Amino acid sequence: SAEGGTVNECTGASTKRFRGVCTLKTGRSRYRAQICHSSRTWALGDYCTAEEAAAVYDRAAICKLGLLKAVRNSSLNFPAHHYLQQAAFLEAAV
């Protein structure tokens, strides 16, 4: 980390399309997924597309809130049925 911040910090501006996604200051298109929980912001990783970062945010929101509460709070970027299909697939694999 250099003084004054690192090149991988978010610009402070979240993307307008997706909740929990911000653009990184890298000079190229990179996106960070992040979620607030217990008064802290947790970085969930850096991704090449905003859509990838938004899907990671959604999964974290489901883990934090549970699927029904995440849907009721309008906390997801994508329709809940997408995650229900993934959950069914994972349960069948176990």
PDB file of N, CA and C in Angstrom:
ATOM      1  N   SER A   1       0.828  -1.190   0.000  1.00  0.00           N
ATOM      2  CA  SER A   1       0.000   0.000   0.000  1.00  0.00           C
ATOM      3  C   SER A   1       0.868   1.247   0.000  1.00  0.00           C
ATOM      4  N   ALA A   2       0.677   2.109  -0.937  1.00  0.00           N
ATOM      5  CA  ALA A   2       1.408   3.372  -0.953  1.00  0.00           C
ATOM      6  C   ALA A   2       0.631   4.387  -0.143  1.00  0.00           C
ATOM      7  N   GLU A   3       1.334   5.405   0.356  1.00  0.00           N
ATOM      8  CA  GLU A   3       0.626   6.441   1.096  1.00  0.00           C
ATOM      9  C   GLU A   3      -0.366   7.114   0.166  1.00  0.00           C
ATOM     10  N   GLY A   4      -1.495   7.494   0.715  1.00  0.00           N
ATOM     11  CA  GLY A   4      -2.514   8.122  -0.096  1.00  0.00           C
ATOM     12  C   GLY A   4      -3.404   7.122  -0.813  1.00  0.00           C
ATOM     13  N   GLY A   5      -3.185   5.843  -0.582  1.00  0.00           N
ATOM     14  CA  GLY A   5      -4.051   4.824  -1.172  1.00  0.00           C
ATOM     15  C   GLY A   5      -3.316   3.996  -2.193  1.00  0.00           C
ATOM     16  N   THR A   6      -3.934   2.923  -2.603  1.00  0.00           N
ATOM     17  CA  THR A   6      -3.341   2.039  -3.602  1.00  0.00           C
ATOM     18  C   THR A   6      -4.075   2.205  -4.915  1.00  0.00           C
ATOM     19  N   VAL A   7      -3.482   1.713  -5.969  1.00  0.00           N
ATOM     20  CA  VAL A   7      -4.123   1.810  -7.275  1.00  0.00           C
ATOM     21  C   VAL A   7      -5.376   0.968  -7.357  1.00  0.00           C
ATOM     22  N   ASN A   8      -5.536   0.025  -6.474  1.00  0.00           N
ATOM     23  CA  ASN A   8      -6.696  -0.864  -6.533  1.00  0.00           C
ATOM     24  C   ASN A   8      -7.865  -0.404  -5.664  1.00  0.00           C
ATOM     25  N   GLU A   9      -7.857   0.822  -5.216  1.00  0.00           N
ATOM     26  CA  GLU A   9      -8.980   1.321  -4.429  1.00  0.00           C
ATOM     27  C   GLU A   9     -10.147   1.656  -5.349  1.00  0.00           C
ATOM     28  N   CYS A  10     -11.348   1.550  -4.804  1.00  0.00           N
ATOM     29  CA  CYS A  10     -12.519   1.962  -5.565  1.00  0.00           C
ATOM     30  C   CYS A  10     -12.480   3.465  -5.759  1.00  0.00           C
ATOM     31  N   THR A  11     -13.055   3.911  -6.849  1.00  0.00           N
ATOM     32  CA  THR A  11     -13.073   5.342  -7.142  1.00  0.00           C
ATOM     33  C   THR A  11     -14.007   6.084  -6.192  1.00  0.00           C
ATOM     34  N   GLY A  12     -14.782   5.348  -5.434  1.00  0.00           N
ATOM     35  CA  GLY A  12     -15.761   5.977  -4.565  1.00  0.00           C
ATOM     36  C   GLY A  12     -17.126   6.029  -5.223  1.00  0.00           C
ATOM     37  N   ALA A  13     -17.139   5.877  -6.536  1.00  0.00           N
ATOM     38  CA  ALA A  13     -18.404   5.889  -7.257  1.00  0.00           C
ATOM     39  C   ALA A  13     -18.821   4.453  -7.511  1.00  0.00           C
ATOM     40  N   SER A  14     -19.991   4.105  -7.018  1.00  0.00           N
ATOM     41  CA  SER A  14     -20.486   2.762  -7.305  1.00  0.00           C
ATOM     42  C   SER A  14     -21.078   2.781  -8.701  1.00  0.00           C
ATOM     43  N   THR A  15     -21.172   1.614  -9.289  1.00  0.00           N
ATOM     44  CA  THR A  15     -21.787   1.560 -10.617  1.00  0.00           C
ATOM     45  C   THR A  15     -23.266   1.858 -10.457  1.00  0.00           C
ATOM     46  N   LYS A  16     -23.840   2.477 -11.437  1.00  0.00           N
ATOM     47  CA  LYS A  16     -25.260   2.816 -11.357  1.00  0.00           C
ATOM     48  C   LYS A  16     -26.139   1.607 -11.621  1.00  0.00           C
ATOM     49  N   ARG A  17     -25.592   0.633 -12.329  1.00  0.00           N
ATOM     50  CA  ARG A  17     -26.392  -0.533 -12.703  1.00  0.00           C
ATOM     51  C   ARG A  17     -26.519  -1.553 -11.599  1.00  0.00           C
ATOM     52  N   PHE A  18     -25.502  -1.679 -10.731  1.00  0.00           N
ATOM     53  CA  PHE A  18     -25.486  -2.789  -9.784  1.00  0.00           C
ATOM     54  C   PHE A  18     -25.203  -2.342  -8.353  1.00  0.00           C
ATOM     55  N   ARG A  19     -25.944  -2.922  -7.442  1.00  0.00           N
ATOM     56  CA  ARG A  19     -25.739  -2.701  -6.018  1.00  0.00           C
ATOM     57  C   ARG A  19     -24.490  -3.467  -5.592  1.00  0.00           C
ATOM     58  N   GLY A  20     -23.637  -2.832  -4.745  1.00  0.00           N
ATOM     59  CA  GLY A  20     -22.475  -3.510  -4.197  1.00  0.00           C
ATOM     60  C   GLY A  20     -21.293  -3.628  -5.137  1.00  0.00           C
ATOM     61  N   VAL A  21     -21.285  -2.842  -6.218  1.00  0.00           N
ATOM     62  CA  VAL A  21     -20.191  -2.909  -7.198  1.00  0.00           C
ATOM     63  C   VAL A  21     -19.636  -1.505  -7.414  1.00  0.00           C
ATOM     64  N   CYS A  22     -18.300  -1.389  -7.373  1.00  0.00           N
ATOM     65  CA  CYS A  22     -17.674  -0.112  -7.678  1.00  0.00           C
ATOM     66  C   CYS A  22     -16.563  -0.327  -8.696  1.00  0.00           C
ATOM     67  N   THR A  23     -16.176   0.759  -9.342  1.00  0.00           N
ATOM     68  CA  THR A  23     -15.119   0.711 -10.347  1.00  0.00           C
ATOM     69  C   THR A  23     -13.785   0.949  -9.662  1.00  0.00           C
ATOM     70  N   LEU A  24     -12.764   0.190 -10.051  1.00  0.00           N
ATOM     71  CA  LEU A  24     -11.428   0.356  -9.488  1.00  0.00           C
ATOM     72  C   LEU A  24     -10.633   1.392 -10.263  1.00  0.00           C
ATOM     73  N   LYS A  25      -9.702   2.025  -9.573  1.00  0.00           N
ATOM     74  CA  LYS A  25      -8.805   2.998 -10.202  1.00  0.00           C
ATOM     75  C   LYS A  25      -7.597   2.259 -10.760  1.00  0.00           C
ATOM     76  N   THR A  26      -7.750   1.571 -11.865  1.00  0.00           N
ATOM     77  CA  THR A  26      -6.619   0.818 -12.415  1.00  0.00           C
ATOM     78  C   THR A  26      -6.231   1.284 -13.811  1.00  0.00           C
ATOM     79  N   GLY A  27      -6.997   2.147 -14.407  1.00  0.00           N
ATOM     80  CA  GLY A  27      -6.724   2.561 -15.763  1.00  0.00           C
ATOM     81  C   GLY A  27      -7.361   1.638 -16.791  1.00  0.00           C
ATOM     82  N   ARG A  28      -7.891   0.524 -16.352  1.00  0.00           N
ATOM     83  CA  ARG A  28      -8.628  -0.373 -17.233  1.00  0.00           C
ATOM     84  C   ARG A  28      -9.899  -0.775 -16.507  1.00  0.00           C
ATOM     85  N   SER A  29     -10.818  -1.358 -17.198  1.00  0.00           N
ATOM     86  CA  SER A  29     -12.094  -1.703 -16.580  1.00  0.00           C
ATOM     87  C   SER A  29     -11.933  -2.878 -15.626  1.00  0.00           C
ATOM     88  N   ARG A  30     -12.030  -2.605 -14.341  1.00  0.00           N
ATOM     89  CA  ARG A  30     -12.033  -3.622 -13.295  1.00  0.00           C
ATOM     90  C   ARG A  30     -13.089  -3.200 -12.281  1.00  0.00           C
ATOM     91  N   TYR A  31     -13.744  -4.179 -11.696  1.00  0.00           N
ATOM     92  CA  TYR A  31     -14.849  -3.907 -10.778  1.00  0.00           C
ATOM     93  C   TYR A  31     -14.638  -4.676  -9.483  1.00  0.00           C
ATOM     94  N   ARG A  32     -15.006  -4.066  -8.375  1.00  0.00           N
ATOM     95  CA  ARG A  32     -14.908  -4.711  -7.070  1.00  0.00           C
ATOM     96  C   ARG A  32     -16.303  -4.936  -6.516  1.00  0.00           C
ATOM     97  N   ALA A  33     -16.522  -6.146  -6.024  1.00  0.00           N
ATOM     98  CA  ALA A  33     -17.755  -6.453  -5.298  1.00  0.00           C
ATOM     99  C   ALA A  33     -17.468  -6.197  -3.823  1.00  0.00           C
ATOM    100  N   GLN A  34     -18.392  -5.543  -3.149  1.00  0.00           N
ATOM    101  CA  GLN A  34     -18.237  -5.297  -1.719  1.00  0.00           C
ATOM    102  C   GLN A  34     -19.605  -5.243  -1.058  1.00  0.00           C
ATOM    103  N   ILE A  35     -19.626  -5.604   0.218  1.00  0.00           N
ATOM    104  CA  ILE A  35     -20.891  -5.611   0.949  1.00  0.00           C
ATOM    105  C   ILE A  35     -20.661  -5.047   2.338  1.00  0.00           C
ATOM    106  N   CYS A  36     -21.629  -4.320   2.845  1.00  0.00           N
ATOM    107  CA  CYS A  36     -21.558  -3.783   4.203  1.00  0.00           C
ATOM    108  C   CYS A  36     -22.279  -4.744   5.136  1.00  0.00           C
ATOM    109  N   HIS A  37     -21.636  -5.040   6.253  1.00  0.00           N
ATOM    110  CA  HIS A  37     -22.225  -5.926   7.253  1.00  0.00           C
ATOM    111  C   HIS A  37     -21.627  -5.576   8.601  1.00  0.00           C
ATOM    112  N   SER A  38     -22.457  -5.420   9.595  1.00  0.00           N
ATOM    113  CA  SER A  38     -22.024  -5.080  10.953  1.00  0.00           C
ATOM    114  C   SER A  38     -21.142  -3.833  10.958  1.00  0.00           C
ATOM    115  N   SER A  39     -21.574  -2.799  10.249  1.00  0.00           N
ATOM    116  CA  SER A  39     -20.892  -1.511  10.177  1.00  0.00           C
ATOM    117  C   SER A  39     -19.503  -1.582   9.552  1.00  0.00           C
ATOM    118  N   ARG A  40     -19.219  -2.638   8.804  1.00  0.00           N
ATOM    119  CA  ARG A  40     -17.940  -2.761   8.107  1.00  0.00           C
ATOM    120  C   ARG A  40     -18.202  -3.046   6.639  1.00  0.00           C
ATOM    121  N   THR A  41     -17.272  -2.628   5.804  1.00  0.00           N
ATOM    122  CA  THR A  41     -17.355  -2.941   4.380  1.00  0.00           C
ATOM    123  C   THR A  41     -16.368  -4.051   4.081  1.00  0.00           C
ATOM    124  N   TRP A  42     -16.863  -5.110   3.475  1.00  0.00           N
ATOM    125  CA  TRP A  42     -16.049  -6.278   3.148  1.00  0.00           C
ATOM    126  C   TRP A  42     -15.857  -6.346   1.637  1.00  0.00           C
ATOM    127  N   ALA A  43     -14.607  -6.357   1.185  1.00  0.00           N
ATOM    128  CA  ALA A  43     -14.307  -6.542  -0.233  1.00  0.00           C
ATOM    129  C   ALA A  43     -14.480  -8.020  -0.559  1.00  0.00           C
ATOM    130  N   LEU A  44     -15.196  -8.303  -1.625  1.00  0.00           N
ATOM    131  CA  LEU A  44     -15.496  -9.674  -2.019  1.00  0.00           C
ATOM    132  C   LEU A  44     -14.669 -10.130  -3.216  1.00  0.00           C
ATOM    133  N   GLY A  45     -13.840  -9.263  -3.741  1.00  0.00           N
ATOM    134  CA  GLY A  45     -12.977  -9.619  -4.856  1.00  0.00           C
ATOM    135  C   GLY A  45     -13.098  -8.633  -6.001  1.00  0.00           C
ATOM    136  N   ASP A  46     -12.141  -8.722  -6.920  1.00  0.00           N
ATOM    137  CA  ASP A  46     -12.089  -7.857  -8.087  1.00  0.00           C
ATOM    138  C   ASP A  46     -12.371  -8.692  -9.336  1.00  0.00           C
ATOM    139  N   TYR A  47     -13.142  -8.116 -10.260  1.00  0.00           N
ATOM    140  CA  TYR A  47     -13.633  -8.868 -11.410  1.00  0.00           C
ATOM    141  C   TYR A  47     -13.497  -8.052 -12.691  1.00  0.00           C
ATOM    142  N   CYS A  48     -13.463  -8.749 -13.821  1.00  0.00           N
ATOM    143  CA  CYS A  48     -13.324  -8.098 -15.129  1.00  0.00           C
ATOM    144  C   CYS A  48     -14.601  -7.399 -15.569  1.00  0.00           C
ATOM    145  N   THR A  49     -15.743  -7.903 -15.134  1.00  0.00           N
ATOM    146  CA  THR A  49     -17.011  -7.286 -15.544  1.00  0.00           C
ATOM    147  C   THR A  49     -17.841  -6.916 -14.318  1.00  0.00           C
ATOM    148  N   ALA A  50     -18.653  -5.905 -14.502  1.00  0.00           N
ATOM    149  CA  ALA A  50     -19.561  -5.486 -13.432  1.00  0.00           C
ATOM    150  C   ALA A  50     -20.580  -6.579 -13.132  1.00  0.00           C
ATOM    151  N   GLU A  51     -20.979  -7.340 -14.160  1.00  0.00           N
ATOM    152  CA  GLU A  51     -21.958  -8.413 -13.973  1.00  0.00           C
ATOM    153  C   GLU A  51     -21.416  -9.507 -13.062  1.00  0.00           C
ATOM    154  N   GLU A  52     -20.134  -9.872 -13.252  1.00  0.00           N
ATOM    155  CA  GLU A  52     -19.516 -10.884 -12.376  1.00  0.00           C
ATOM    156  C   GLU A  52     -19.497 -10.399 -10.927  1.00  0.00           C
ATOM    157  N   ALA A  53     -19.091  -9.155 -10.741  1.00  0.00           N
ATOM    158  CA  ALA A  53     -19.034  -8.584  -9.390  1.00  0.00           C
ATOM    159  C   ALA A  53     -20.424  -8.524  -8.766  1.00  0.00           C
ATOM    160  N   ALA A  54     -21.435  -8.181  -9.560  1.00  0.00           N
ATOM    161  CA  ALA A  54     -22.814  -8.099  -9.053  1.00  0.00           C
ATOM    162  C   ALA A  54     -23.326  -9.463  -8.618  1.00  0.00           C
ATOM    163  N   ALA A  55     -22.984 -10.512  -9.347  1.00  0.00           N
ATOM    164  CA  ALA A  55     -23.416 -11.861  -8.966  1.00  0.00           C
ATOM    165  C   ALA A  55     -22.751 -12.300  -7.667  1.00  0.00           C
ATOM    166  N   VAL A  56     -21.492 -11.940  -7.468  1.00  0.00           N
ATOM    167  CA  VAL A  56     -20.795 -12.256  -6.208  1.00  0.00           C
ATOM    168  C   VAL A  56     -21.449 -11.500  -5.057  1.00  0.00           C
ATOM    169  N   TYR A  57     -21.778 -10.232  -5.276  1.00  0.00           N
ATOM    170  CA  TYR A  57     -22.487  -9.455  -4.251  1.00  0.00           C
ATOM    171  C   TYR A  57     -23.812 -10.127  -3.894  1.00  0.00           C
ATOM    172  N   ASP A  58     -24.564 -10.559  -4.900  1.00  0.00           N
ATOM    173  CA  ASP A  58     -25.854 -11.206  -4.646  1.00  0.00           C
ATOM    174  C   ASP A  58     -25.679 -12.440  -3.763  1.00  0.00           C
ATOM    175  N   ARG A  59     -24.694 -13.270  -4.081  1.00  0.00           N
ATOM    176  CA  ARG A  59     -24.475 -14.480  -3.273  1.00  0.00           C
ATOM    177  C   ARG A  59     -24.128 -14.118  -1.830  1.00  0.00           C
ATOM    178  N   ALA A  60     -23.319 -13.074  -1.645  1.00  0.00           N
ATOM    179  CA  ALA A  60     -22.968 -12.636  -0.287  1.00  0.00           C
ATOM    180  C   ALA A  60     -24.202 -12.089   0.440  1.00  0.00           C
ATOM    181  N   ALA A  61     -25.054 -11.356  -0.268  1.00  0.00           N
ATOM    182  CA  ALA A  61     -26.281 -10.823   0.338  1.00  0.00           C
ATOM    183  C   ALA A  61     -27.201 -11.956   0.764  1.00  0.00           C
ATOM    184  N   ILE A  62     -27.286 -13.008  -0.054  1.00  0.00           N
ATOM    185  CA  ILE A  62     -28.111 -14.169   0.292  1.00  0.00           C
ATOM    186  C   ILE A  62     -27.539 -14.856   1.528  1.00  0.00           C
ATOM    187  N   CYS A  63     -26.222 -14.992   1.592  1.00  0.00           N
ATOM    188  CA  CYS A  63     -25.592 -15.610   2.775  1.00  0.00           C
ATOM    189  C   CYS A  63     -25.839 -14.770   4.019  1.00  0.00           C
ATOM    190  N   LYS A  64     -25.753 -13.460   3.874  1.00  0.00           N
ATOM    191  CA  LYS A  64     -25.917 -12.554   5.013  1.00  0.00           C
ATOM    192  C   LYS A  64     -27.366 -12.467   5.466  1.00  0.00           C
ATOM    193  N   LEU A  65     -28.283 -12.325   4.521  1.00  0.00           N
ATOM    194  CA  LEU A  65     -29.685 -12.068   4.860  1.00  0.00           C
ATOM    195  C   LEU A  65     -30.595 -13.282   4.743  1.00  0.00           C
ATOM    196  N   GLY A  66     -30.196 -14.259   3.972  1.00  0.00           N
ATOM    197  CA  GLY A  66     -31.096 -15.338   3.593  1.00  0.00           C
ATOM    198  C   GLY A  66     -31.823 -14.919   2.334  1.00  0.00           C
ATOM    199  N   LEU A  67     -32.203 -15.868   1.523  1.00  0.00           N
ATOM    200  CA  LEU A  67     -32.786 -15.562   0.217  1.00  0.00           C
ATOM    201  C   LEU A  67     -34.081 -14.762   0.320  1.00  0.00           C
ATOM    202  N   LEU A  68     -34.997 -15.181   1.187  1.00  0.00           N
ATOM    203  CA  LEU A  68     -36.297 -14.499   1.250  1.00  0.00           C
ATOM    204  C   LEU A  68     -36.156 -13.053   1.705  1.00  0.00           C
ATOM    205  N   LYS A  69     -35.330 -12.811   2.716  1.00  0.00           N
ATOM    206  CA  LYS A  69     -35.147 -11.439   3.201  1.00  0.00           C
ATOM    207  C   LYS A  69     -34.426 -10.593   2.151  1.00  0.00           C
ATOM    208  N   ALA A  70     -33.455 -11.171   1.446  1.00  0.00           N
ATOM    209  CA  ALA A  70     -32.750 -10.435   0.392  1.00  0.00           C
ATOM    210  C   ALA A  70     -33.719 -10.015  -0.708  1.00  0.00           C
ATOM    211  N   VAL A  71     -34.647 -10.902  -1.054  1.00  0.00           N
ATOM    212  CA  VAL A  71     -35.644 -10.579  -2.083  1.00  0.00           C
ATOM    213  C   VAL A  71     -36.598  -9.504  -1.564  1.00  0.00           C
ATOM    214  N   ARG A  72     -37.084  -9.658  -0.334  1.00  0.00           N
ATOM    215  CA  ARG A  72     -38.010  -8.675   0.239  1.00  0.00           C
ATOM    216  C   ARG A  72     -37.378  -7.295   0.355  1.00  0.00           C
ATOM    217  N   ASN A  73     -36.083  -7.245   0.682  1.00  0.00           N
ATOM    218  CA  ASN A  73     -35.389  -5.964   0.842  1.00  0.00           C
ATOM    219  C   ASN A  73     -34.894  -5.397  -0.485  1.00  0.00           C
ATOM    220  N   SER A  74     -35.187  -6.075  -1.582  1.00  0.00           N
ATOM    221  CA  SER A  74     -34.699  -5.678  -2.912  1.00  0.00           C
ATOM    222  C   SER A  74     -33.191  -5.518  -2.913  1.00  0.00           C
ATOM    223  N   SER A  75     -32.498  -6.454  -2.271  1.00  0.00           N
ATOM    224  CA  SER A  75     -31.049  -6.381  -2.136  1.00  0.00           C
ATOM    225  C   SER A  75     -30.294  -7.079  -3.257  1.00  0.00           C
ATOM    226  N   LEU A  76     -30.994  -7.712  -4.187  1.00  0.00           N
ATOM    227  CA  LEU A  76     -30.310  -8.479  -5.227  1.00  0.00           C
ATOM    228  C   LEU A  76     -30.264  -7.722  -6.548  1.00  0.00           C
ATOM    229  N   ASN A  77     -29.215  -7.980  -7.301  1.00  0.00           N
ATOM    230  CA  ASN A  77     -29.058  -7.384  -8.623  1.00  0.00           C
ATOM    231  C   ASN A  77     -29.779  -8.183  -9.704  1.00  0.00           C
ATOM    232  N   PHE A  78     -29.881  -9.490  -9.519  1.00  0.00           N
ATOM    233  CA  PHE A  78     -30.470 -10.377 -10.511  1.00  0.00           C
ATOM    234  C   PHE A  78     -31.664 -11.101  -9.890  1.00  0.00           C
ATOM    235  N   PRO A  79     -32.563 -11.645 -10.712  1.00  0.00           N
ATOM    236  CA  PRO A  79     -33.751 -12.328 -10.185  1.00  0.00           C
ATOM    237  C   PRO A  79     -33.377 -13.499  -9.266  1.00  0.00           C
ATOM    238  N   ALA A  80     -34.130 -13.662  -8.215  1.00  0.00           N
ATOM    239  CA  ALA A  80     -33.851 -14.695  -7.215  1.00  0.00           C
ATOM    240  C   ALA A  80     -33.894 -16.098  -7.805  1.00  0.00           C
ATOM    241  N   HIS A  81     -34.714 -16.325  -8.837  1.00  0.00           N
ATOM    242  CA  HIS A  81     -34.831 -17.681  -9.395  1.00  0.00           C
ATOM    243  C   HIS A  81     -33.483 -18.185  -9.921  1.00  0.00           C
ATOM    244  N   HIS A  82     -32.604 -17.288 -10.332  1.00  0.00           N
ATOM    245  CA  HIS A  82     -31.270 -17.690 -10.783  1.00  0.00           C
ATOM    246  C   HIS A  82     -30.514 -18.400  -9.657  1.00  0.00           C
ATOM    247  N   TYR A  83     -30.622 -17.889  -8.449  1.00  0.00           N
ATOM    248  CA  TYR A  83     -29.907 -18.459  -7.307  1.00  0.00           C
ATOM    249  C   TYR A  83     -30.606 -19.701  -6.771  1.00  0.00           C
ATOM    250  N   LEU A  84     -31.920 -19.776  -6.922  1.00  0.00           N
ATOM    251  CA  LEU A  84     -32.640 -20.982  -6.517  1.00  0.00           C
ATOM    252  C   LEU A  84     -32.208 -22.162  -7.372  1.00  0.00           C
ATOM    253  N   GLN A  85     -32.029 -21.935  -8.665  1.00  0.00           N
ATOM    254  CA  GLN A  85     -31.570 -22.995  -9.556  1.00  0.00           C
ATOM    255  C   GLN A  85     -30.164 -23.451  -9.171  1.00  0.00           C
ATOM    256  N   GLN A  86     -29.284 -22.517  -8.819  1.00  0.00           N
ATOM    257  CA  GLN A  86     -27.925 -22.884  -8.399  1.00  0.00           C
ATOM    258  C   GLN A  86     -27.956 -23.665  -7.105  1.00  0.00           C
ATOM    259  N   ALA A  87     -28.798 -23.257  -6.169  1.00  0.00           N
ATOM    260  CA  ALA A  87     -28.880 -23.955  -4.879  1.00  0.00           C
ATOM    261  C   ALA A  87     -29.380 -25.381  -5.068  1.00  0.00           C
ATOM    262  N   ALA A  88     -30.358 -25.577  -5.944  1.00  0.00           N
ATOM    263  CA  ALA A  88     -30.889 -26.910  -6.212  1.00  0.00           C
ATOM    264  C   ALA A  88     -29.803 -27.790  -6.830  1.00  0.00           C
ATOM    265  N   PHE A  89     -29.022 -27.230  -7.742  1.00  0.00           N
ATOM    266  CA  PHE A  89     -27.942 -27.972  -8.369  1.00  0.00           C
ATOM    267  C   PHE A  89     -26.894 -28.382  -7.334  1.00  0.00           C
ATOM    268  N   LEU A  90     -26.534 -27.471  -6.448  1.00  0.00           N
ATOM    269  CA  LEU A  90     -25.525 -27.777  -5.425  1.00  0.00           C
ATOM    270  C   LEU A  90     -26.023 -28.837  -4.457  1.00  0.00           C
ATOM    271  N   GLU A  91     -27.297 -28.749  -4.061  1.00  0.00           N
ATOM    272  CA  GLU A  91     -27.849 -29.758  -3.154  1.00  0.00           C
ATOM    273  C   GLU A  91     -27.887 -31.131  -3.809  1.00  0.00           C
ATOM    274  N   ALA A  92     -28.177 -31.193  -5.103  1.00  0.00           N
ATOM    275  CA  ALA A  92     -28.234 -32.467  -5.814  1.00  0.00           C
ATOM    276  C   ALA A  92     -26.845 -33.084  -5.946  1.00  0.00           C
ATOM    277  N   ALA A  93     -25.811 -32.254  -5.967  1.00  0.00           N
ATOM    278  CA  ALA A  93     -24.436 -32.745  -6.118  1.00  0.00           C
ATOM    279  C   ALA A  93     -23.880 -33.338  -4.828  1.00  0.00           C
ATOM    280  N   VAL A  94     -24.495 -32.993  -3.697  1.00  0.00           N
ATOM    281  CA  VAL A  94     -23.984 -33.472  -2.400  1.00  0.00           C
ATOM    282  C   VAL A  94     -24.451 -34.872  -2.105  1.00  0.00           C
TER     283      VAL A  94
END
